[in-house]
Short mmCIF file of N, CA and C in Angstrom, two decimals:
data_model
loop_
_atom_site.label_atom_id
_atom_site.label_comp_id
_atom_site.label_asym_id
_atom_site.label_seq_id
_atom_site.Cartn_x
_atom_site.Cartn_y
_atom_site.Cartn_z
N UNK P 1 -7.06 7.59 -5.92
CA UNK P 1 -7.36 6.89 -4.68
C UNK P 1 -7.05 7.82 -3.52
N UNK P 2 -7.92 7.65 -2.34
CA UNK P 2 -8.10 9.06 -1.55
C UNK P 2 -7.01 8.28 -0.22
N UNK P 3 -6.30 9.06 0.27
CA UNK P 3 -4.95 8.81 1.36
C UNK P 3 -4.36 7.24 0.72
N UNK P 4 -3.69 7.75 -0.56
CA UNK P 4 -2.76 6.42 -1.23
C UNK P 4 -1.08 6.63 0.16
N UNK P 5 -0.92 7.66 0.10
CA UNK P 5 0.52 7.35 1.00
C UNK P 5 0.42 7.00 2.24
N UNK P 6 -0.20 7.52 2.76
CA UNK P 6 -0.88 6.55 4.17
C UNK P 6 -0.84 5.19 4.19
N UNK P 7 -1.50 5.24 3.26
CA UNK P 7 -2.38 3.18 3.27
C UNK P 7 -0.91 3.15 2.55
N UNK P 8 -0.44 3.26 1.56
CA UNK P 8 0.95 2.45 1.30
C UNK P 8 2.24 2.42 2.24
N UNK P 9 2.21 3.45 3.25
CA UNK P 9 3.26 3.30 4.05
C UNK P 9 3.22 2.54 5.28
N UNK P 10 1.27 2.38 5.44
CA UNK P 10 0.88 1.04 6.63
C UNK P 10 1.10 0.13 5.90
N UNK P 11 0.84 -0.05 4.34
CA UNK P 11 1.34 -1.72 3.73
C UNK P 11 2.45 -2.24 3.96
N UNK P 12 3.35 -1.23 3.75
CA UNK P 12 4.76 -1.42 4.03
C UNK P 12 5.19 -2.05 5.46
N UNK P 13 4.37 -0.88 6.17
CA UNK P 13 4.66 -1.41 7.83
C UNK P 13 4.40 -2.95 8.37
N UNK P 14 3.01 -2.90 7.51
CA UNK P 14 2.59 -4.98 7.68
C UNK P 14 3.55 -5.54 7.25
N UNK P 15 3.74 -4.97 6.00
CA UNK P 15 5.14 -6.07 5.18
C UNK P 15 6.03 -6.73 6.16
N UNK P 16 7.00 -5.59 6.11
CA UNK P 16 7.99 -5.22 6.66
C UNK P 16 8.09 -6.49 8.38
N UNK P 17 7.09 -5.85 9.06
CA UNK P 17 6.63 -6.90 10.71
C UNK P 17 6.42 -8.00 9.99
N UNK P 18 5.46 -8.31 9.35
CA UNK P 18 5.31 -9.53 9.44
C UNK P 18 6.93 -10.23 8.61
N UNK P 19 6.92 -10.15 7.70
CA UNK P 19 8.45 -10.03 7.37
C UNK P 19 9.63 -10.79 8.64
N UNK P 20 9.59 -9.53 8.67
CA UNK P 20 10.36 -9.91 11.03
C UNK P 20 10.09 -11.21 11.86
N UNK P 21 8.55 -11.15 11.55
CA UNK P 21 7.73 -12.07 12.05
C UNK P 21 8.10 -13.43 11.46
N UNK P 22 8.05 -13.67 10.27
CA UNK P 22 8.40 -14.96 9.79
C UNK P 22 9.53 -15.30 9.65
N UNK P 23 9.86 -14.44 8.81
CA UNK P 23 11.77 -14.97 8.48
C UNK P 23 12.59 -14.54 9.58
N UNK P 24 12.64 -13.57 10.89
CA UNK P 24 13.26 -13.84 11.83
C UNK P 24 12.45 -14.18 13.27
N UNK P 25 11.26 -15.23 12.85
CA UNK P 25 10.66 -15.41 14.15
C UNK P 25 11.63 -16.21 15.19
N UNK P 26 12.96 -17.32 14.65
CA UNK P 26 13.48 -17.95 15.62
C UNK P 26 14.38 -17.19 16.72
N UNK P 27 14.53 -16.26 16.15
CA UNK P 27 15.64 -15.06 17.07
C UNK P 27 14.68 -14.14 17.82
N UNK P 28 13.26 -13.58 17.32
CA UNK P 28 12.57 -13.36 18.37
C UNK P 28 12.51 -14.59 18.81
N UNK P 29 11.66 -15.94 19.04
CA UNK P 29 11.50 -16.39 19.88
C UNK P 29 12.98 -16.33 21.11
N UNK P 30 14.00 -16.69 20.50
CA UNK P 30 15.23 -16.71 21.73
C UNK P 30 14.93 -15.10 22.37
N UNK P 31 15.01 -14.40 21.84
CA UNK P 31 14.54 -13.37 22.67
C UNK P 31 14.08 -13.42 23.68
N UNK P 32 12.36 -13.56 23.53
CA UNK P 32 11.55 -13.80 24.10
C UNK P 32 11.76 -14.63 25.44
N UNK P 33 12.43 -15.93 25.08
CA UNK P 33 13.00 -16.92 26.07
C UNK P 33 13.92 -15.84 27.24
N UNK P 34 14.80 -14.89 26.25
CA UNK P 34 15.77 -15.13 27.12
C UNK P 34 15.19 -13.60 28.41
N UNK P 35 13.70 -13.36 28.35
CA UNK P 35 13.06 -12.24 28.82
C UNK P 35 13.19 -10.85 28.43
N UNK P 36 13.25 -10.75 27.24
CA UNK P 36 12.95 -9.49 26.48
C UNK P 36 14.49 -8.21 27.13
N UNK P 37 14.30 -8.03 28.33
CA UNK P 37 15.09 -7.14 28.74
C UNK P 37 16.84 -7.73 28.78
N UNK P 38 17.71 -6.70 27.74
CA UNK P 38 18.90 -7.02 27.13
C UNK P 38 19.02 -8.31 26.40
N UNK P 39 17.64 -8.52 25.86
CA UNK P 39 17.94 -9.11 25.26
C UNK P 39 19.05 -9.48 23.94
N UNK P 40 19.46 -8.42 23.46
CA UNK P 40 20.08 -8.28 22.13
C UNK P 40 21.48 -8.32 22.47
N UNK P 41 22.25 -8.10 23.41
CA UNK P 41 23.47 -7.98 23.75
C UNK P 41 24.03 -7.75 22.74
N UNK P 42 25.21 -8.36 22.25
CA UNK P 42 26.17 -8.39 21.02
C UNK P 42 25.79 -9.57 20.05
N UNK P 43 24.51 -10.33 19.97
CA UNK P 43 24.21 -11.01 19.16
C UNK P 43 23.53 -10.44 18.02
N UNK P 44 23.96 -10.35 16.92
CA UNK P 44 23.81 -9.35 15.66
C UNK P 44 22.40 -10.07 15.36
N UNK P 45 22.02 -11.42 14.81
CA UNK P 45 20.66 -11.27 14.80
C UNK P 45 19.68 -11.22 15.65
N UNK P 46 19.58 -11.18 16.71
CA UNK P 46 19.09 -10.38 17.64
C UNK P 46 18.63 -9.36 17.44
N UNK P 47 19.55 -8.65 17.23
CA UNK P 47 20.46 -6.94 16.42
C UNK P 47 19.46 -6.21 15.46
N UNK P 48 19.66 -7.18 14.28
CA UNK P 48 18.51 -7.05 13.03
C UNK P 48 17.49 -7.21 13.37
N UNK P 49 16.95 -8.04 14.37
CA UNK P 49 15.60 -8.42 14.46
C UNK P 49 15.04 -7.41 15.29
N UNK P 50 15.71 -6.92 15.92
CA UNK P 50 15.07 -5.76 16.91
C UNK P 50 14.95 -4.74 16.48
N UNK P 51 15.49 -4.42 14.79
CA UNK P 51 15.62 -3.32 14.33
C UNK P 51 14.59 -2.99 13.21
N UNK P 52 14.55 -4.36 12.78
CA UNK P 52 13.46 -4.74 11.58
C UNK P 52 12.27 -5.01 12.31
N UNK P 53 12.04 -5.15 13.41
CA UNK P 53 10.79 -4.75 13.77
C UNK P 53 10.24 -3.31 14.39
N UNK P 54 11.77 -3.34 15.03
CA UNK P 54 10.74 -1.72 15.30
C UNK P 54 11.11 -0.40 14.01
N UNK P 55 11.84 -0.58 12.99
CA UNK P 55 11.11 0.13 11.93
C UNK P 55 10.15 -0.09 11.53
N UNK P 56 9.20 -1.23 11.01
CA UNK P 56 8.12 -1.16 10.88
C UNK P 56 6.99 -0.67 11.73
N UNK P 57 7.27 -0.68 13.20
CA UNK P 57 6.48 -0.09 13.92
C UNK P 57 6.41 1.43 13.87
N UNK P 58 7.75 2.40 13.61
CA UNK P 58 8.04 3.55 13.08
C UNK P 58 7.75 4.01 11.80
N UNK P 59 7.46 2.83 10.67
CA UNK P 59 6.75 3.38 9.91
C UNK P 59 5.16 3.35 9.74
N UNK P 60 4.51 2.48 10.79
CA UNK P 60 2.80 2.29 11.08
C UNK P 60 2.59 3.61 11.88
N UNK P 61 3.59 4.15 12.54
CA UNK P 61 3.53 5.23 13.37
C UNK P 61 3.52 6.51 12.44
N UNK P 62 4.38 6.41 11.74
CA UNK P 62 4.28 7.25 10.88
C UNK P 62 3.32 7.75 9.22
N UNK P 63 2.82 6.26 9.47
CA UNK P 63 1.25 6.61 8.69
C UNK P 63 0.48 7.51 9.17
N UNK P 64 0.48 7.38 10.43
CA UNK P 64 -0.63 8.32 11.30
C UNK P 64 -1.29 9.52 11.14
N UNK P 65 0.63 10.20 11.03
CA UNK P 65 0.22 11.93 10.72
C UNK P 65 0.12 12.50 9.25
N UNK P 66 0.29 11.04 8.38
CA UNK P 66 0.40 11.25 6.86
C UNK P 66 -1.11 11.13 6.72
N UNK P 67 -1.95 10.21 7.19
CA UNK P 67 -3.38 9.97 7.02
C UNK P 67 -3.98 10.89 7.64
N UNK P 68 -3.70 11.98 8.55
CA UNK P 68 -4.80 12.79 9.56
C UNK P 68 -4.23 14.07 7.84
N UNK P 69 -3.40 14.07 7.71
CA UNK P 69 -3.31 15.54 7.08
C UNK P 69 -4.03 15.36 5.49
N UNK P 70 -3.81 13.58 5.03
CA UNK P 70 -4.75 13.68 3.79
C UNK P 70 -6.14 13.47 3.90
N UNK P 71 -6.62 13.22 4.91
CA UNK P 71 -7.84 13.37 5.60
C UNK P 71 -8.60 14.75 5.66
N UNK P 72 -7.25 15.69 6.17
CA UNK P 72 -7.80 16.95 5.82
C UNK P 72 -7.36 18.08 4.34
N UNK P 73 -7.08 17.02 3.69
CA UNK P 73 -6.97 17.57 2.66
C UNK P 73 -5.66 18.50 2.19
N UNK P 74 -4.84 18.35 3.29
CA UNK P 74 -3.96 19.40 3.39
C UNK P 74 -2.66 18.42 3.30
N UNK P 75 -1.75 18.94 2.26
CA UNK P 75 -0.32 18.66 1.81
C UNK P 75 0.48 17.99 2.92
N UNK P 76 1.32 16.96 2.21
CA UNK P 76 2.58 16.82 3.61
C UNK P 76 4.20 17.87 3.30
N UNK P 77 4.26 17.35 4.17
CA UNK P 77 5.56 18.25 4.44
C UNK P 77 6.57 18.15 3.01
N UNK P 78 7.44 19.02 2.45
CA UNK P 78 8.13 18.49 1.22
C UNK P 78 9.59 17.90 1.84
N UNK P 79 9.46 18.54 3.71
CA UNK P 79 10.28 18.03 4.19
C UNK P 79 10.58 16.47 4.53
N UNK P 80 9.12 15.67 4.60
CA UNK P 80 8.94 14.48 4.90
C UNK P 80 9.46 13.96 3.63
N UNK P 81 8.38 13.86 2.32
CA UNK P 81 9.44 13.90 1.00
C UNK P 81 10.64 13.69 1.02
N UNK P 82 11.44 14.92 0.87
CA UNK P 82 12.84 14.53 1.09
C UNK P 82 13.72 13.60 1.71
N UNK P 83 13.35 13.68 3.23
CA UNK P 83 13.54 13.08 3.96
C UNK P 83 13.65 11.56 3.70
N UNK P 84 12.12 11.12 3.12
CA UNK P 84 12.04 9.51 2.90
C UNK P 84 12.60 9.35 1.10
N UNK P 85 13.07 10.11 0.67
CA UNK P 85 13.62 10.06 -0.28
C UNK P 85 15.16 10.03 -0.03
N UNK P 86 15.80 10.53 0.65
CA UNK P 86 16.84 10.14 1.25
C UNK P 86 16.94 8.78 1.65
N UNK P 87 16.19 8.84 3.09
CA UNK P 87 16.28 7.38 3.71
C UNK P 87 16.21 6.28 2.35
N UNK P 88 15.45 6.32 1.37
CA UNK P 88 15.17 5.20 0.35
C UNK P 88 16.67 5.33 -0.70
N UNK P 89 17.39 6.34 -0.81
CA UNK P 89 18.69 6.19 -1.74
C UNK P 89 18.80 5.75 -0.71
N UNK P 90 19.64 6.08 0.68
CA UNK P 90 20.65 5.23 1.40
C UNK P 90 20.24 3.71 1.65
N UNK P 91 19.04 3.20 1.75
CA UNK P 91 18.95 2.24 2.26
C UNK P 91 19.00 1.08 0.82
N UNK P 92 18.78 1.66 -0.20
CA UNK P 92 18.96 0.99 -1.83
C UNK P 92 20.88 0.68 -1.67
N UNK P 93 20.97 1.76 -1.47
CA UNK P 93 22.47 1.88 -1.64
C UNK P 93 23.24 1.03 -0.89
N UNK P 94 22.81 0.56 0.43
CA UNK P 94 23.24 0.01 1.67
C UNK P 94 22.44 -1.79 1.39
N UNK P 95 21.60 -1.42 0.62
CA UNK P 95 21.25 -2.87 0.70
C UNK P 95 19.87 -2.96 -0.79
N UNK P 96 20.70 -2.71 -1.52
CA UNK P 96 19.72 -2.97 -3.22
C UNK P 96 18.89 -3.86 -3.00
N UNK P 97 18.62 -5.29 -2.69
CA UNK P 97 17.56 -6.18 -2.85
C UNK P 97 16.96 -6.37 -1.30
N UNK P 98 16.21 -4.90 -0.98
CA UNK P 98 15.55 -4.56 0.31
C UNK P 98 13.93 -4.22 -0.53
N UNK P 99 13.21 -3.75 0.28
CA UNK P 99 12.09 -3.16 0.11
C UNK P 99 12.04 -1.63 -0.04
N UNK P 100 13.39 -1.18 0.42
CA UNK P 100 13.18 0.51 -0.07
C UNK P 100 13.16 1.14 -1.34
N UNK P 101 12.87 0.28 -2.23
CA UNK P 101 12.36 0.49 -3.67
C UNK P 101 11.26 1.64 -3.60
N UNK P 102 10.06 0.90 -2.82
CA UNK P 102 8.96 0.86 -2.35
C UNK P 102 8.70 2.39 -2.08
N UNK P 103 9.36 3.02 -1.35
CA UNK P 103 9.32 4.23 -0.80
C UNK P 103 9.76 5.29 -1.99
N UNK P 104 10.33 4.96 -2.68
CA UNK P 104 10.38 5.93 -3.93
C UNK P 104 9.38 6.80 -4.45
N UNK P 105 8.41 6.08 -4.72
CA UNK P 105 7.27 6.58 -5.54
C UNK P 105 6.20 7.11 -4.20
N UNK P 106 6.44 7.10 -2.82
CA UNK P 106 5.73 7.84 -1.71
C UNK P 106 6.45 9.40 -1.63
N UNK P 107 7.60 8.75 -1.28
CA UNK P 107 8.91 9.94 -1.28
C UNK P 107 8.13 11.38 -2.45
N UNK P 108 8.41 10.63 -3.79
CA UNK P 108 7.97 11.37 -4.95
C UNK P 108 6.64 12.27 -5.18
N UNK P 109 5.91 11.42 -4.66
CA UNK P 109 4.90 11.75 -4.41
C UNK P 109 4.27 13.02 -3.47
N UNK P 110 4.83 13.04 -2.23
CA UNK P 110 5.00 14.08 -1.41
C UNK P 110 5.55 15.58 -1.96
N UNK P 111 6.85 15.09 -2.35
CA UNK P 111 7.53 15.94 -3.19
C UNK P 111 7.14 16.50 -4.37
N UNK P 112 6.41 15.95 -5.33
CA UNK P 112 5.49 16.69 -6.00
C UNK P 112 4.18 17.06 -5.96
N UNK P 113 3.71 16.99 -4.65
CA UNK P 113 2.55 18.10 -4.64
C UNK P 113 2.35 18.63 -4.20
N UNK P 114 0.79 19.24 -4.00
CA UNK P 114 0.85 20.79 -3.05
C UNK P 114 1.26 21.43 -2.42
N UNK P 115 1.56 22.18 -2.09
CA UNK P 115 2.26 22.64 -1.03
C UNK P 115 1.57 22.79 -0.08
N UNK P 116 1.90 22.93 1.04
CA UNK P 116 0.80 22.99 2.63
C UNK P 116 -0.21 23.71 3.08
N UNK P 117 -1.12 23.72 3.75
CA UNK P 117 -2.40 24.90 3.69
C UNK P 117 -1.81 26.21 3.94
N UNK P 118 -2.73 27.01 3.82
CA UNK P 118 -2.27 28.60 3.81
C UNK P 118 -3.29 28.69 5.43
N UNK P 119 -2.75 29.60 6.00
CA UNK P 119 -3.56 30.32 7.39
C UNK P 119 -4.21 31.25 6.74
N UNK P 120 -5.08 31.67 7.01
CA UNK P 120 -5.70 33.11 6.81
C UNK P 120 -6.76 33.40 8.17
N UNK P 121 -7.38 34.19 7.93
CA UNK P 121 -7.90 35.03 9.38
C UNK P 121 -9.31 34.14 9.91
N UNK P 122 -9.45 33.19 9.02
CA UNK P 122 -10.86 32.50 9.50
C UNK P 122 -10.23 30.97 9.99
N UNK P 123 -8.70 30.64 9.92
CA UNK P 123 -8.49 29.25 9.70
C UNK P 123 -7.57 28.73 9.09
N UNK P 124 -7.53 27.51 9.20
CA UNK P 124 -6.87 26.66 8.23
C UNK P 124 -7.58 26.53 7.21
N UNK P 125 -7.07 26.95 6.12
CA UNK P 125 -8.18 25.91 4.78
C UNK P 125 -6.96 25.19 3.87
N UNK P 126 -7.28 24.31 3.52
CA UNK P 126 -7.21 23.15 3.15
C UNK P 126 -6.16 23.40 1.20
N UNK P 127 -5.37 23.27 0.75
CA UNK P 127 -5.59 23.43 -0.53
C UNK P 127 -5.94 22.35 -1.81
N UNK P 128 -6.52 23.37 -2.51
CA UNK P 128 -7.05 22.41 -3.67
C UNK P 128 -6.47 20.90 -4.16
N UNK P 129 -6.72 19.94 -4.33
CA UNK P 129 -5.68 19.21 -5.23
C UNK P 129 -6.05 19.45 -6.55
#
């Protein structure tokens, strides 16, 4: 399937919001009420809710540059890999019955393949998969 980590890390991102969206819509709404700005003070769900939504927005954001580069055919970073392979132990670790299961097999994925285009004197080209 052609840009699978892309489209699975925007699935995630829907998840995830809408997620926010339902099971903490009553704390956004007080939010909302209480006019968005400071809203969160020291009220912890507040807290979560402001956090669990805008990671999902950080990870729709971060589909972006995962879909322009499998678009062009060209590898992601093994740094990104890592990276969300990290974030997914700590966040298992910090909270086992989460959704960062999920990110494992993206993480992995990154991490085992291509490595990134080569420059040469005409360009970028692209490498094989």
């Amino acid at each position: 399937m052609k840009h699978w980590i892309s489209r699975c890390l925007l699935g995630i991102a829907f998840l995830h919001t809408l997620f926010a969206v339902i099971v903490l819509g009553p704390f956004m709404l007080t939010m909302l009420k209480a006019g968005l700005f400071n809203s969160v003070k020291t009220d912890m769900g507040a807290g979560v809710t402001a956090w669990f939504f805008l990671f999902g927005i950080l990870l729709a954001l971060l589909a972006l540059p995962v879909h322009a580069l499998e678009k062009a055919g060209m590898a992601q970073p093994k740094s990104l890999g890592w990276g969300l392979f990290g974030l997914a132990v700590l966040g298992v670790v910090l909270m086992p019955d989460s959704g960062f299961w999920l990110v494992f097999p993206l993480a992995l994925a990154i991490i085992a393949g291509k490595t990134g285009a080569r420059i040469e004197a005409t360009g970028m080209q692209a490498v094989p998969k």
